[in-house]
Coordinates of C-alpha atoms and ligand atoms in Angstrom, one line a residue:
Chain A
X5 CA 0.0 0.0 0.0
X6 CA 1.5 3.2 -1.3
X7 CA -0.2 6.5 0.4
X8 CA 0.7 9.7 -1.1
X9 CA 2.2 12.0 1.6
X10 CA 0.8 15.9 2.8
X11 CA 2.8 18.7 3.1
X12 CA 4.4 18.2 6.9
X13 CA 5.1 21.6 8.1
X14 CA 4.0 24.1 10.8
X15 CA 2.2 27.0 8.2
X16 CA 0.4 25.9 5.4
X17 CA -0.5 28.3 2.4
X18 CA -3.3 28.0 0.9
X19 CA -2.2 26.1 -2.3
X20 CA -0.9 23.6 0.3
X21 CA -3.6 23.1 2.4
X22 CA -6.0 22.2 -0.8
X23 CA -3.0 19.9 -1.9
X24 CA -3.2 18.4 1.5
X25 CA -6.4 17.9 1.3
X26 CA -6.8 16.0 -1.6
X27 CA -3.6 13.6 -0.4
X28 CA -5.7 13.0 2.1
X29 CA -9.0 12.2 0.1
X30 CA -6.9 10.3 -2.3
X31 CA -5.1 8.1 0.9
X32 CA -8.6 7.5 2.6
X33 CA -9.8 6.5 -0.4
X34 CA -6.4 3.6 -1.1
X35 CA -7.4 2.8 3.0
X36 CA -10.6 2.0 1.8
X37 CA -9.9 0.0 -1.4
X38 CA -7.2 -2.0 1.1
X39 CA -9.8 -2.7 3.5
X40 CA -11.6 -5.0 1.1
X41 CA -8.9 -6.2 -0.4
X42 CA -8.0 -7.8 3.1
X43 CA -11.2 -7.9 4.8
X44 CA -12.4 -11.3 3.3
X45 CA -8.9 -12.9 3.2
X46 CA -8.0 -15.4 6.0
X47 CA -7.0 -15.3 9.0
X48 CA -10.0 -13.4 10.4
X49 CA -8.3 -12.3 13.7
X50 CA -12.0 -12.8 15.2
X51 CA -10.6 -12.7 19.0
X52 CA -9.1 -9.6 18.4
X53 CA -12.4 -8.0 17.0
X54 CA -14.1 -9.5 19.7
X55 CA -11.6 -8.1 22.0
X56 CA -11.9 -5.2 20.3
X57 CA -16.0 -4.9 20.3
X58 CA -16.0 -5.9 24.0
X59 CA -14.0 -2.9 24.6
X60 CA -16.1 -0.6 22.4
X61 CA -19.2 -1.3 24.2
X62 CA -17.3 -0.9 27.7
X63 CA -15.5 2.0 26.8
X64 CA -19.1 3.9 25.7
X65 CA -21.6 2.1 27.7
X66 CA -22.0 4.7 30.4
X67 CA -22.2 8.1 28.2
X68 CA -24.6 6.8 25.4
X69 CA -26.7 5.3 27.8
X70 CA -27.0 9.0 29.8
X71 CA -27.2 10.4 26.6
X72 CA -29.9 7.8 25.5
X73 CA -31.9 8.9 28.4
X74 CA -31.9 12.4 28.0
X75 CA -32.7 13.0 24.7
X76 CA -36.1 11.5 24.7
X77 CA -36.8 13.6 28.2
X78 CA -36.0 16.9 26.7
X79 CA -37.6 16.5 23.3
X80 CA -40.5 15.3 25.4
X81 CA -40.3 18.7 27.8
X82 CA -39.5 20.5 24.7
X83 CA -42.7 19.1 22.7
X84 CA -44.9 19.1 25.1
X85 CA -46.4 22.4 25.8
X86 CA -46.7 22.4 21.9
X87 CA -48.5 19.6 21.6
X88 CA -51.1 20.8 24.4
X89 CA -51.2 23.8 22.7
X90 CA -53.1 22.2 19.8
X91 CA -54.9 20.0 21.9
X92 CA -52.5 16.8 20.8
X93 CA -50.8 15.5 23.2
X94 CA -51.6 12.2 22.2
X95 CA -49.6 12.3 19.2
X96 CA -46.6 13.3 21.2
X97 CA -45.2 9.6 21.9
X98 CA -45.4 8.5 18.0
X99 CA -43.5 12.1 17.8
X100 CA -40.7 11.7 19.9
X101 CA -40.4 7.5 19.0
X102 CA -40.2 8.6 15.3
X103 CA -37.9 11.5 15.4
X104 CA -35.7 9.3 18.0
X105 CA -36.0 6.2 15.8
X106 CA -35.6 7.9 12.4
X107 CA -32.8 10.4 13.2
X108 CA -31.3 11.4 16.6
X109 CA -30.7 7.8 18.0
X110 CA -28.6 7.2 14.6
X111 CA -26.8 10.3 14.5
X112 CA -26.2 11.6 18.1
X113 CA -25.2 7.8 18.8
X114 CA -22.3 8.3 15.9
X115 CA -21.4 11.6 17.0
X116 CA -20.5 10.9 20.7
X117 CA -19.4 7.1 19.4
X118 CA -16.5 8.8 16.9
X119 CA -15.5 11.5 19.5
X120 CA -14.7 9.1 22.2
X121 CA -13.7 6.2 20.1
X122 CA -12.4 7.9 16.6
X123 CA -9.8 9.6 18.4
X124 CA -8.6 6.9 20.8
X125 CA -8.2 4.5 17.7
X126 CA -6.6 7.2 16.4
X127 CA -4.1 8.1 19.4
X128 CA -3.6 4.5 19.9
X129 CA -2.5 3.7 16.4
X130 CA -0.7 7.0 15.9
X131 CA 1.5 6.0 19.2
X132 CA 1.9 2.5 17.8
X133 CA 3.2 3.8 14.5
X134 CA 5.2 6.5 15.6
X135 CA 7.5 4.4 18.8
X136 CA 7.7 2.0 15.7
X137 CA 5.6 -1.0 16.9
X138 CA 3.8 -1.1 13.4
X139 CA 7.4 -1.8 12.1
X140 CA 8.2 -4.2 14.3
X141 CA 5.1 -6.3 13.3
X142 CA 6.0 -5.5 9.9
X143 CA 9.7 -7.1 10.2
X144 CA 7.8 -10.3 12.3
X145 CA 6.1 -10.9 9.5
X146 CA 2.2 -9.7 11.1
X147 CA 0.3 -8.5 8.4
X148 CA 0.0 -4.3 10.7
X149 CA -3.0 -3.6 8.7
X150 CA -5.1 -6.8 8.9
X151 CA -4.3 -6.6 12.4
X152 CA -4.6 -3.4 13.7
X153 CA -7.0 -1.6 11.4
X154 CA -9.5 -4.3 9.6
X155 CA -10.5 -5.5 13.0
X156 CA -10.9 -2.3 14.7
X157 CA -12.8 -1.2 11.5
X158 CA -14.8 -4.6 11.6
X159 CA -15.5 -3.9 15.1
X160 CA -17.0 -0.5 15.0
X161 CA -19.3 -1.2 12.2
X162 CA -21.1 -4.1 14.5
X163 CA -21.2 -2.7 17.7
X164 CA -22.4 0.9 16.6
X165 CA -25.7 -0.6 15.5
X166 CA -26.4 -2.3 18.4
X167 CA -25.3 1.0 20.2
X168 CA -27.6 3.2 18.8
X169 CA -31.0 0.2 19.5
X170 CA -29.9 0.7 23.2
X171 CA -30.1 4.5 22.6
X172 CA -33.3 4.4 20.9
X173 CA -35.1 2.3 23.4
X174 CA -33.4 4.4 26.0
X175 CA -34.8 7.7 24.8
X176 CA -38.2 6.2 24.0
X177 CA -38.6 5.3 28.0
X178 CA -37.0 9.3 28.8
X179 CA -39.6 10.7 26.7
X180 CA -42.4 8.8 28.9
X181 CA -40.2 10.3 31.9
X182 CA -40.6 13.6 30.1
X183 CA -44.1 13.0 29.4
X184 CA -45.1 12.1 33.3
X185 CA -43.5 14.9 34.5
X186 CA -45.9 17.5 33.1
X187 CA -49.2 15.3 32.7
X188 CA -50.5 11.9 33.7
X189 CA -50.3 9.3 31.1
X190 CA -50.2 5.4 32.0
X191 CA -47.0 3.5 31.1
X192 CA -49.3 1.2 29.1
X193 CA -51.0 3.8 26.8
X194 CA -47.8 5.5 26.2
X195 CA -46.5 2.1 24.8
X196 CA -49.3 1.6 22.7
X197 CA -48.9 5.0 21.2
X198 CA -45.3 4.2 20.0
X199 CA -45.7 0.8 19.3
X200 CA -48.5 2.1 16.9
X201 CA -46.9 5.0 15.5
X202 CA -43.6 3.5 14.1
X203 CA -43.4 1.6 11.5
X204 CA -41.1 -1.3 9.8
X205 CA -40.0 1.3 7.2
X206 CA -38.9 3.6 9.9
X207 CA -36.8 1.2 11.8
X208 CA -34.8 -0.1 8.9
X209 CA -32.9 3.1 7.5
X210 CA -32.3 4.2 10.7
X211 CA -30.5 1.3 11.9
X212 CA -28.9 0.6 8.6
X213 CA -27.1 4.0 8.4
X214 CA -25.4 3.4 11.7
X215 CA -23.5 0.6 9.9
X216 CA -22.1 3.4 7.8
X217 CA -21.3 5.4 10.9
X218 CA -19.7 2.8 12.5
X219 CA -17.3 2.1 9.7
X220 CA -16.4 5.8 9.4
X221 CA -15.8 6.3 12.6
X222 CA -13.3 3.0 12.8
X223 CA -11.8 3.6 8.6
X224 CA -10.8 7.9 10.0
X225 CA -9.7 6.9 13.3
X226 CA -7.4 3.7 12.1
X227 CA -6.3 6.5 9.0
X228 CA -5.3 9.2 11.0
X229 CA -3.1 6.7 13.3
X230 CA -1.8 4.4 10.8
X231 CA -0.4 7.5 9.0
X232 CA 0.9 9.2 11.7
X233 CA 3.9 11.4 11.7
X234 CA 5.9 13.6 13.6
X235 CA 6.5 12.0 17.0
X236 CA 3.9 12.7 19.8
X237 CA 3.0 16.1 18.5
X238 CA 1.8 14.2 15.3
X239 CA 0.0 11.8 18.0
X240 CA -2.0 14.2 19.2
X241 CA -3.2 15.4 16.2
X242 CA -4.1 12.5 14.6
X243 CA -6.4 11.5 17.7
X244 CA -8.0 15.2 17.2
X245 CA -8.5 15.7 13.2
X246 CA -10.0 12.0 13.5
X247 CA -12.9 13.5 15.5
X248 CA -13.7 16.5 13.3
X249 CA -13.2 14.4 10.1
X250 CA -15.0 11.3 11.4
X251 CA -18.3 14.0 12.6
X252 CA -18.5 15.7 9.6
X253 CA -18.4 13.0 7.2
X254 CA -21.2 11.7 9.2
X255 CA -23.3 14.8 9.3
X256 CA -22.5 14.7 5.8
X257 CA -23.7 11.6 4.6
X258 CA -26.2 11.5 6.8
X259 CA -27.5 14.2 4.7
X260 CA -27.4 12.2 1.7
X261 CA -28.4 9.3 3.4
X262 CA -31.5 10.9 4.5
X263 CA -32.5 12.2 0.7
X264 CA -32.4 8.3 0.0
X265 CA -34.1 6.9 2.5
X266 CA -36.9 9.2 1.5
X267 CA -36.7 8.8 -1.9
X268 CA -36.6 4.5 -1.5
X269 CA -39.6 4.9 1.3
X270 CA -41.7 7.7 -0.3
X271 CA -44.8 7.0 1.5
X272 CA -43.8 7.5 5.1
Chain B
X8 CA 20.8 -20.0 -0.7
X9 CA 23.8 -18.6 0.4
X10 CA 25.8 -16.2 -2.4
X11 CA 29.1 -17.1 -4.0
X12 CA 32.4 -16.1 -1.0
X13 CA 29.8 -17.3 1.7
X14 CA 28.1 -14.0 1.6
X15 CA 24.6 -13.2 3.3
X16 CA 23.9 -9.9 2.4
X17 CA 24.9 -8.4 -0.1
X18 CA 24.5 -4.7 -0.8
X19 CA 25.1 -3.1 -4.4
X20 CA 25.0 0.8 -4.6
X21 CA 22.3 1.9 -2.4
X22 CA 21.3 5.3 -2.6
X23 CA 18.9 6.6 -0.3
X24 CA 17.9 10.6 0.4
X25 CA 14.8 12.1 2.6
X26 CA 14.3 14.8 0.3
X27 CA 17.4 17.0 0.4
X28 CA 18.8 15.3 3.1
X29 CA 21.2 12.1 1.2
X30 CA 21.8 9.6 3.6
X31 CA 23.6 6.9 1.2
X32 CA 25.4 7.9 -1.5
X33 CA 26.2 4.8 -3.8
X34 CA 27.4 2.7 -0.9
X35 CA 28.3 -1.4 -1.4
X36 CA 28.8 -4.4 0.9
X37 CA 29.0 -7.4 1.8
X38 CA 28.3 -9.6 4.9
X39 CA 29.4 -13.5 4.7
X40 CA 27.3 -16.2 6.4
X41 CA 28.2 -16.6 10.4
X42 CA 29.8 -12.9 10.5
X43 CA 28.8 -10.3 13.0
X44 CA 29.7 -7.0 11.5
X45 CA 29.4 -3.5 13.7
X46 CA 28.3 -0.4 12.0
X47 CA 29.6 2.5 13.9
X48 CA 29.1 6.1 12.6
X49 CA 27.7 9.4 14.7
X50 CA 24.4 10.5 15.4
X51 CA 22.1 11.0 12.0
X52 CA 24.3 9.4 9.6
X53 CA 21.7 6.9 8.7
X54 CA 22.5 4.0 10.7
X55 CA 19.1 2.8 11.8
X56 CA 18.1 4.0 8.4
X57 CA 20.3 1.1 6.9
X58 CA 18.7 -1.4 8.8
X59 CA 15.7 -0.4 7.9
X60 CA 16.6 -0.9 4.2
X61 CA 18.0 -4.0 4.4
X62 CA 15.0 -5.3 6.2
X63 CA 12.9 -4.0 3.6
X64 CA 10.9 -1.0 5.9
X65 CA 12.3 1.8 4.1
X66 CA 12.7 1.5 -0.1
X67 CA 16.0 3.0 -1.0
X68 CA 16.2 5.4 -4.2
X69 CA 18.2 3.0 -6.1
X70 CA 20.6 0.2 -5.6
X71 CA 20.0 -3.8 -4.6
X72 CA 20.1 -5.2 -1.4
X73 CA 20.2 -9.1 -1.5
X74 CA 19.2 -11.5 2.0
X75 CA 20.5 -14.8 0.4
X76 CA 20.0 -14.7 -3.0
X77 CA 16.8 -12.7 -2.9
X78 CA 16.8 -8.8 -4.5
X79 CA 14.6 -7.7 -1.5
X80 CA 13.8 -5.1 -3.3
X81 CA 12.2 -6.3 -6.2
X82 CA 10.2 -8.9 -3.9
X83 CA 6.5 -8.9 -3.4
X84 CA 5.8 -9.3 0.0
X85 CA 4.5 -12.2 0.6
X86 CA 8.2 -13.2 -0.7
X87 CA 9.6 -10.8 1.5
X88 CA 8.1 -12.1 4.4
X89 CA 9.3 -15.6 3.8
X90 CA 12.7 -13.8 4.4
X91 CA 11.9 -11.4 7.3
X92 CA 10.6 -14.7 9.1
X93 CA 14.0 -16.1 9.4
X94 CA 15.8 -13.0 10.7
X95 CA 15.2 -10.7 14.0
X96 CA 15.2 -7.2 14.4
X97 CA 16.2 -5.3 18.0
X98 CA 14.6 -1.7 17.2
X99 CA 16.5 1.5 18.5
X100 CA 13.7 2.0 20.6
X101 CA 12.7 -1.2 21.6
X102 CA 9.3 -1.3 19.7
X103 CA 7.3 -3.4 22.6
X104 CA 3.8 -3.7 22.2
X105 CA 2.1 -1.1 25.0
X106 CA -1.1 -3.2 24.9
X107 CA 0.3 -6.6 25.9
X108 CA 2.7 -8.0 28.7
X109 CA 5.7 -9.5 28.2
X110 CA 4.6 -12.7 27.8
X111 CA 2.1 -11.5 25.5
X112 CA 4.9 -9.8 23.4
X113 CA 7.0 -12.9 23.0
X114 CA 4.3 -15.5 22.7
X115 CA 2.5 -13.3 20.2
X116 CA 5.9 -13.1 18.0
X117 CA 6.7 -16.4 18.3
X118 CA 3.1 -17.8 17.7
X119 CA 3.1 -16.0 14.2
X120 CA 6.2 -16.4 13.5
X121 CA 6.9 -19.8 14.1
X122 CA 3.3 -21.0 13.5
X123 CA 3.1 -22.6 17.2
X124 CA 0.1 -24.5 18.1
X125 CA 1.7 -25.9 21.5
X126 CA 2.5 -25.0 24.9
X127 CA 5.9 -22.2 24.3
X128 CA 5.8 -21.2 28.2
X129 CA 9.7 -23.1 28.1
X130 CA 10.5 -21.4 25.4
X131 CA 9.7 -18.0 26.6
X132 CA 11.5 -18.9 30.1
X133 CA 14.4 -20.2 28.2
X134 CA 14.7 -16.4 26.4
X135 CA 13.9 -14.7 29.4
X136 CA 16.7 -16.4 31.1
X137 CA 19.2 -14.9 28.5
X138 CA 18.5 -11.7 29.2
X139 CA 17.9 -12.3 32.9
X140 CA 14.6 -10.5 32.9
X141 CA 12.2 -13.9 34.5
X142 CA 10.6 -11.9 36.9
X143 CA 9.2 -9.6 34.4
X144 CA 7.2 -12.0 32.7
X145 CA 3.5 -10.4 33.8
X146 CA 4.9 -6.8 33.5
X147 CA 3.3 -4.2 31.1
X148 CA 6.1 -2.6 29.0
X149 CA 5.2 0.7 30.9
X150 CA 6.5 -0.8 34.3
X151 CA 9.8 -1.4 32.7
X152 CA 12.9 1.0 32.7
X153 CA 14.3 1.8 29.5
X154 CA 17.3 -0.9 29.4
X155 CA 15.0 -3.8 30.9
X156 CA 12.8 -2.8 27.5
X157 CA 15.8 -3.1 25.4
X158 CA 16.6 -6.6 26.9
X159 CA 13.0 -7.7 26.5
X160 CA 12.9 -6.0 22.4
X161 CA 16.1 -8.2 22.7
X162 CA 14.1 -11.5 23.6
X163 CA 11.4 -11.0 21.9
X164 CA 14.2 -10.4 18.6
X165 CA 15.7 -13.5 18.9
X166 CA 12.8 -16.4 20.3
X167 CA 11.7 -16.9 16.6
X168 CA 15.2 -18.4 16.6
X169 CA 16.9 -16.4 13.8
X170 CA 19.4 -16.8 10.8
X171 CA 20.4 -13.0 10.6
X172 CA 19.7 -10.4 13.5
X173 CA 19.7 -6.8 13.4
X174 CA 20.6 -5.3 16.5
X175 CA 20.1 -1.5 16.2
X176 CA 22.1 -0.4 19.6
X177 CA 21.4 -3.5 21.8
X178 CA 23.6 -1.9 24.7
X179 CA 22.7 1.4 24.6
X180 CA 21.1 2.5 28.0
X181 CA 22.4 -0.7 30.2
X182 CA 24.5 -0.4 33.0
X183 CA 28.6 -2.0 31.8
X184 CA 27.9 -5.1 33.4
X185 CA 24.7 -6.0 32.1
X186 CA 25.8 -4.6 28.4
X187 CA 29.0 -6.7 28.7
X188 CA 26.4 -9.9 29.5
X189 CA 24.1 -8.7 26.4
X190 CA 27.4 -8.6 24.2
X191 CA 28.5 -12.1 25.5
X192 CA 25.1 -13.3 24.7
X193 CA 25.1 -12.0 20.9
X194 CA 28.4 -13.7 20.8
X195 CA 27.0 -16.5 22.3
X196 CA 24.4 -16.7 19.5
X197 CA 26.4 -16.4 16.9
X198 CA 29.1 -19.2 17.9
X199 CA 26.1 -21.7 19.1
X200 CA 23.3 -21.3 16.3
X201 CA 26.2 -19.5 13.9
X202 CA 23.6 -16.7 13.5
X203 CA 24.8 -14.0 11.3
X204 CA 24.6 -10.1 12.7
X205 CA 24.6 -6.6 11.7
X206 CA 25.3 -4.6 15.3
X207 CA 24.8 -1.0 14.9
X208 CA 26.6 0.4 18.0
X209 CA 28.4 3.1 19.6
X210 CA 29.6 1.1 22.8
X211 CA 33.3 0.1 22.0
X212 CA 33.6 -2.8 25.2
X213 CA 30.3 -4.4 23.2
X214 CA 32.1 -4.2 19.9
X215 CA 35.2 -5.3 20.8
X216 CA 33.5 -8.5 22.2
X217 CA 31.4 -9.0 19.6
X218 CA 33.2 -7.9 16.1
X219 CA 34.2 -10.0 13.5
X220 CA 34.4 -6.8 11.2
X221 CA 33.5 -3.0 11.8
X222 CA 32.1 0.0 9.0
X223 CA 32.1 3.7 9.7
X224 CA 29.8 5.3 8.1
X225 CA 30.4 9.0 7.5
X226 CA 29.5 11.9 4.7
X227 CA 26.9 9.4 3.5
X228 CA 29.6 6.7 2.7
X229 CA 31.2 3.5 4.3
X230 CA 34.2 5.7 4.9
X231 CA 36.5 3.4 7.1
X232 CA 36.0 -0.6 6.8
X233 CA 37.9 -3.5 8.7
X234 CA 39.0 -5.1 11.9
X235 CA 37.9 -3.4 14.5
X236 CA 41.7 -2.8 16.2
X237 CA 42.4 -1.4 12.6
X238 CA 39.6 1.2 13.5
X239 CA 40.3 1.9 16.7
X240 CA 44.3 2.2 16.5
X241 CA 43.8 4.3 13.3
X242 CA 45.7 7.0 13.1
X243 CA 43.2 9.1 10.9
X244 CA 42.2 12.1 13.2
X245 CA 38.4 11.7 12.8
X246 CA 38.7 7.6 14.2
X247 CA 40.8 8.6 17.1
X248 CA 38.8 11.6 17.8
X249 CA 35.6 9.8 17.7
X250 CA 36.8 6.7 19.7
X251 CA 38.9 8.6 22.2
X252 CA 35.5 10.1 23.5
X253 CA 33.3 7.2 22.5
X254 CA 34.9 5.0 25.2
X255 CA 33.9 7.7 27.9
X256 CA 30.7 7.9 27.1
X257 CA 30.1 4.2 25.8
X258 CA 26.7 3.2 27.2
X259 CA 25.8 6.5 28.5
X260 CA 23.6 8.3 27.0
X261 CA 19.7 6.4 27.1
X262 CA 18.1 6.0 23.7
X263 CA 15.0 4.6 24.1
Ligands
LIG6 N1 11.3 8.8 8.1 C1 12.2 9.7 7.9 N2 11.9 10.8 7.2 C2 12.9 11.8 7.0 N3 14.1 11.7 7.4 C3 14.5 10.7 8.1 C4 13.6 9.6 8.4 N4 14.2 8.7 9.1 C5 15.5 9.1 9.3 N5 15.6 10.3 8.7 C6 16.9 11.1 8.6 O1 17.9 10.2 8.3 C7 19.1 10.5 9.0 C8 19.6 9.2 9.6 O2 18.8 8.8 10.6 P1 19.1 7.5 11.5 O3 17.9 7.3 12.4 O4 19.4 6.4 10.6 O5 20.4 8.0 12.3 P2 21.3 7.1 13.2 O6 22.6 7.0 12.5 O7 20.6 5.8 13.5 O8 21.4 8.0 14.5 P3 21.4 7.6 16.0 O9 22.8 7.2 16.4 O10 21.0 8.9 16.7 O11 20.4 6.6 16.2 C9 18.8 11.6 10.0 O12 19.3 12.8 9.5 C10 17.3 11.7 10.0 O13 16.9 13.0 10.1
LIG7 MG1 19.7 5.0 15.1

């Protein structure tokens, strides 16, 4: 694999920084085409992805599940006085579950997921590469990049998904918190309004998106690090421009994503 | 397998440059089968950098490098790997794996290397023992000082059981009497399992014990070559300049 290499120095003209940039559009893009070369070629190192999801879900547990819980609260307190406004409070459930199911569980899932984990693959790699341990599974023979980066890559694209379901159904019981806390609505009820309101077509490209998310936020992360350079300053940087890369691609083609979805599900 | 004069590794005007910078200029040599040769040469004149090349981690500009018969650098590498399987590599800075123990480092080479399915555990003491580092077995490479992680890159270099090492200053950073026991045990290695070595180095006692041969590299060329005493005794002002001061600060200075 043969990456084209960006201007290294401290002030970049402008000239340099588009150059930059398109080394780096150009080198993501090899990454990617090397991912799938290798990804379906023996061995399948599937303790280390194990390993690897186990961590994940550890590592991230305890923020997405806050997180989880208080998004469907606030849109809830948020929606509320709305809804009553109009006299329709009991559309508010089916509200929050389908704004939480369609879009915010996906995508505020992914953005917390690549700004914790995106920049620790990428300061973990980045430190690997730079003290030379990628070498020195290089000169053993170890294949670095089936090792290091397919089964990080492999690993954030399953456990993102199953991420963001614990979010959803998190928010989903917030929102009847943030329901109760203004009016009185049974438990049972509240389910029945969700549970009637989404639909198959609303649970599919939600879910499947987060499969994309999860694989950017693993392919910029392992990036960043495997191409580290420049000793620990480079380190550091590599852990940070993951994040911001790894988000906006995200918001990006969630965008697109979203324009599909539509387009494939018209009638929702 | 092995070239015509018994030689190993055979080197045929290498150039190499980082931009501007030119590093080799057109340099040539040879290293026979069962020889441990000591590259000496100061700070930044591309020592580790010829390693590197000859193990196939940095591509030179032009020029051949041959490991047996092999032009490593016209190999694909899955060829290459065939070769870097059968030699060991002691990085400047150690190179141990921050996420796993010591065991874990060893084992893991040797498993992949070597292909084990079966209980190593001997093995691993057996290496441990030559660098006298037992007790660290369960140890994190962060609980280590810099010369006990030189000693365990050193293991971890040579369990795979090696034809060819490279040993990119395996004393630097160790205390005399544990660098004089290192040297001893590359010595060692190469009389018992006639293991062939390139030993970059600035500690004299280590390359006195150790060298068959030496090479100075200076102003991007292999500017002195031959026995070490030759080097040593030289009369040439640079050589006795260099080694006059080199023995006073011979494993001083901490590179890892
Ligand atoms: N990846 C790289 N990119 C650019 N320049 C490099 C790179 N690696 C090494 N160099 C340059 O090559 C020269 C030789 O480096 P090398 O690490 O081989 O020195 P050395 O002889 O091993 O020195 P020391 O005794 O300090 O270890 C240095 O000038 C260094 O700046
Ligand atoms: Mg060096």
């Amino acid at each position: 694999m043969n990456l084209p290499k960006p201007i290294n120095k401290k002030y970049l003209s402008l000239q340099e920084k588009f150059y930059n940039f398109f080394v780096t559009i150009t080198g993501i893009s090899i990454f990617n085409w090397e991912f799938l070369k290798q990804v379906f070629i023996p061995p399948y190192e599937i303790g280390e992805i194990k390993k690897h999801m186990t961590e994940l879900g550890v590592k991230t547990f305890p923020i997405v599940s806050i997180m989880g819980i208080i998004i469907g609260l606030v849109l809830a307190m948020q929606s509320f006085p709305v809804f009553k406004r109009f006299g329709a409070t009991d559309f508010l459930p089916g509200t929050v579950a389908l704004s939480v199911v369609r879009e915010l569980g996906p995508v505020l899932t992914a953005l917390i997921f690549a700004g914790r984990v995106s920049s620790g693959i990428g300061a973990e790699l980045g430190s690997m590469r730079v003290t030379e341990q990628i070498d020195a599974m290089e000169v053993a023979a170890i294949n670095p990049f089936k090792y290091l980066v397919v089964t990080r890559v492999i690993a954030t694209t399953m456990i993102l998904p199953i991420l963001t379901i614990y979010v959803v159904f998190l928010s989903i019981l917030g929102g009847y918190l943030g329901v109760i806390i203004n009016d009185i609505m049974s438990f049972e009820y509240y389910k029945n309004a969700v549970l009637g309101t989404i639909e198959f077509g609303d649970l599919i490209p939600g879910i499947a998106k987060t499969f994309v998310f999860g694989y950017i936020v693993g392919m910029v992360g392992a990036f960043k690090g495997f191409t580290t350079e420049g000793g620990t300053e480079g380190v550091g940087k590599a852990s940070t421009t993951s994040v911001v890369m790894a988000s906006l691609l995200i918001l990006l083609i969630d965008t697109v994503l979203v324009k599909v979805t539509i387009w494939l599900w018209p009638t929702v | 397998m092995v070239m015509a004069d018994g030689v190993i590794i055979k080197i045929e005007n290498l150039t190499k440059s980082f931009g501007k910078n030119i590093i080799f200029n057109n340099i040539s040599l040879d290293v026979k089968a069962g020889e441990n040769l000591v590259v000496f040469g100061r700070s930044g004149t591309g020592k580790s950098v010829l390693l590197k090349c000859i193990i196939g981690l940095m591509k030179p500009d032009s020029g051949k490098i041959f490991i047996y018969d092999k032009n490593i650098t016209s190999l694909s590498l899955k060829e290459l790997n065939v070769l870097r399987k059968r030699t060991g590599f002691l990085f400047q800075g150690a190179a141990l794996y921050d996420s796993m123990t010591v065991r874990e480092n060893l084992e893991f080479t040797l498993r992949r290397v070597r292909g084990l399915k079966d209980d190593v555990e001997p093995k691993l003491i057996e290496t441990l023992e030559h660098v006298s580092l037992v007790d660290a077995i369960d140890k994190m490479p962060s609980e280590l000082s810099g010369g006990m992680r030189k000693r365990i890159g050193l293991a971890r270099s040579i369990i795979t059981d090696p034809e060819i090492m490279f040993y990119d200053e395996p004393t630097t950073g160790l205390d005399p009497i544990t660098s004089k026991e290192i040297s001893e045990l590359i010595l060692e290695l190469q009389i018992k399992l006639k293991m062939t070595s390139i030993v970059v180095t600035h500690d004299l006692i280590c390359a006195k014990i150790i060298a068959d041969r030496a090479i100075f590299l200076k102003d991007s060329k292999i500017s002195y070559e031959g026995k070490i005493e030759n080097l040593t005794d030289s009369e040439d002002p640079f050589l006795k300049n260099f080694f006059s001061t080199e023995i006073i600060k011979s494993s001083g200075d901490i590179n890892v």
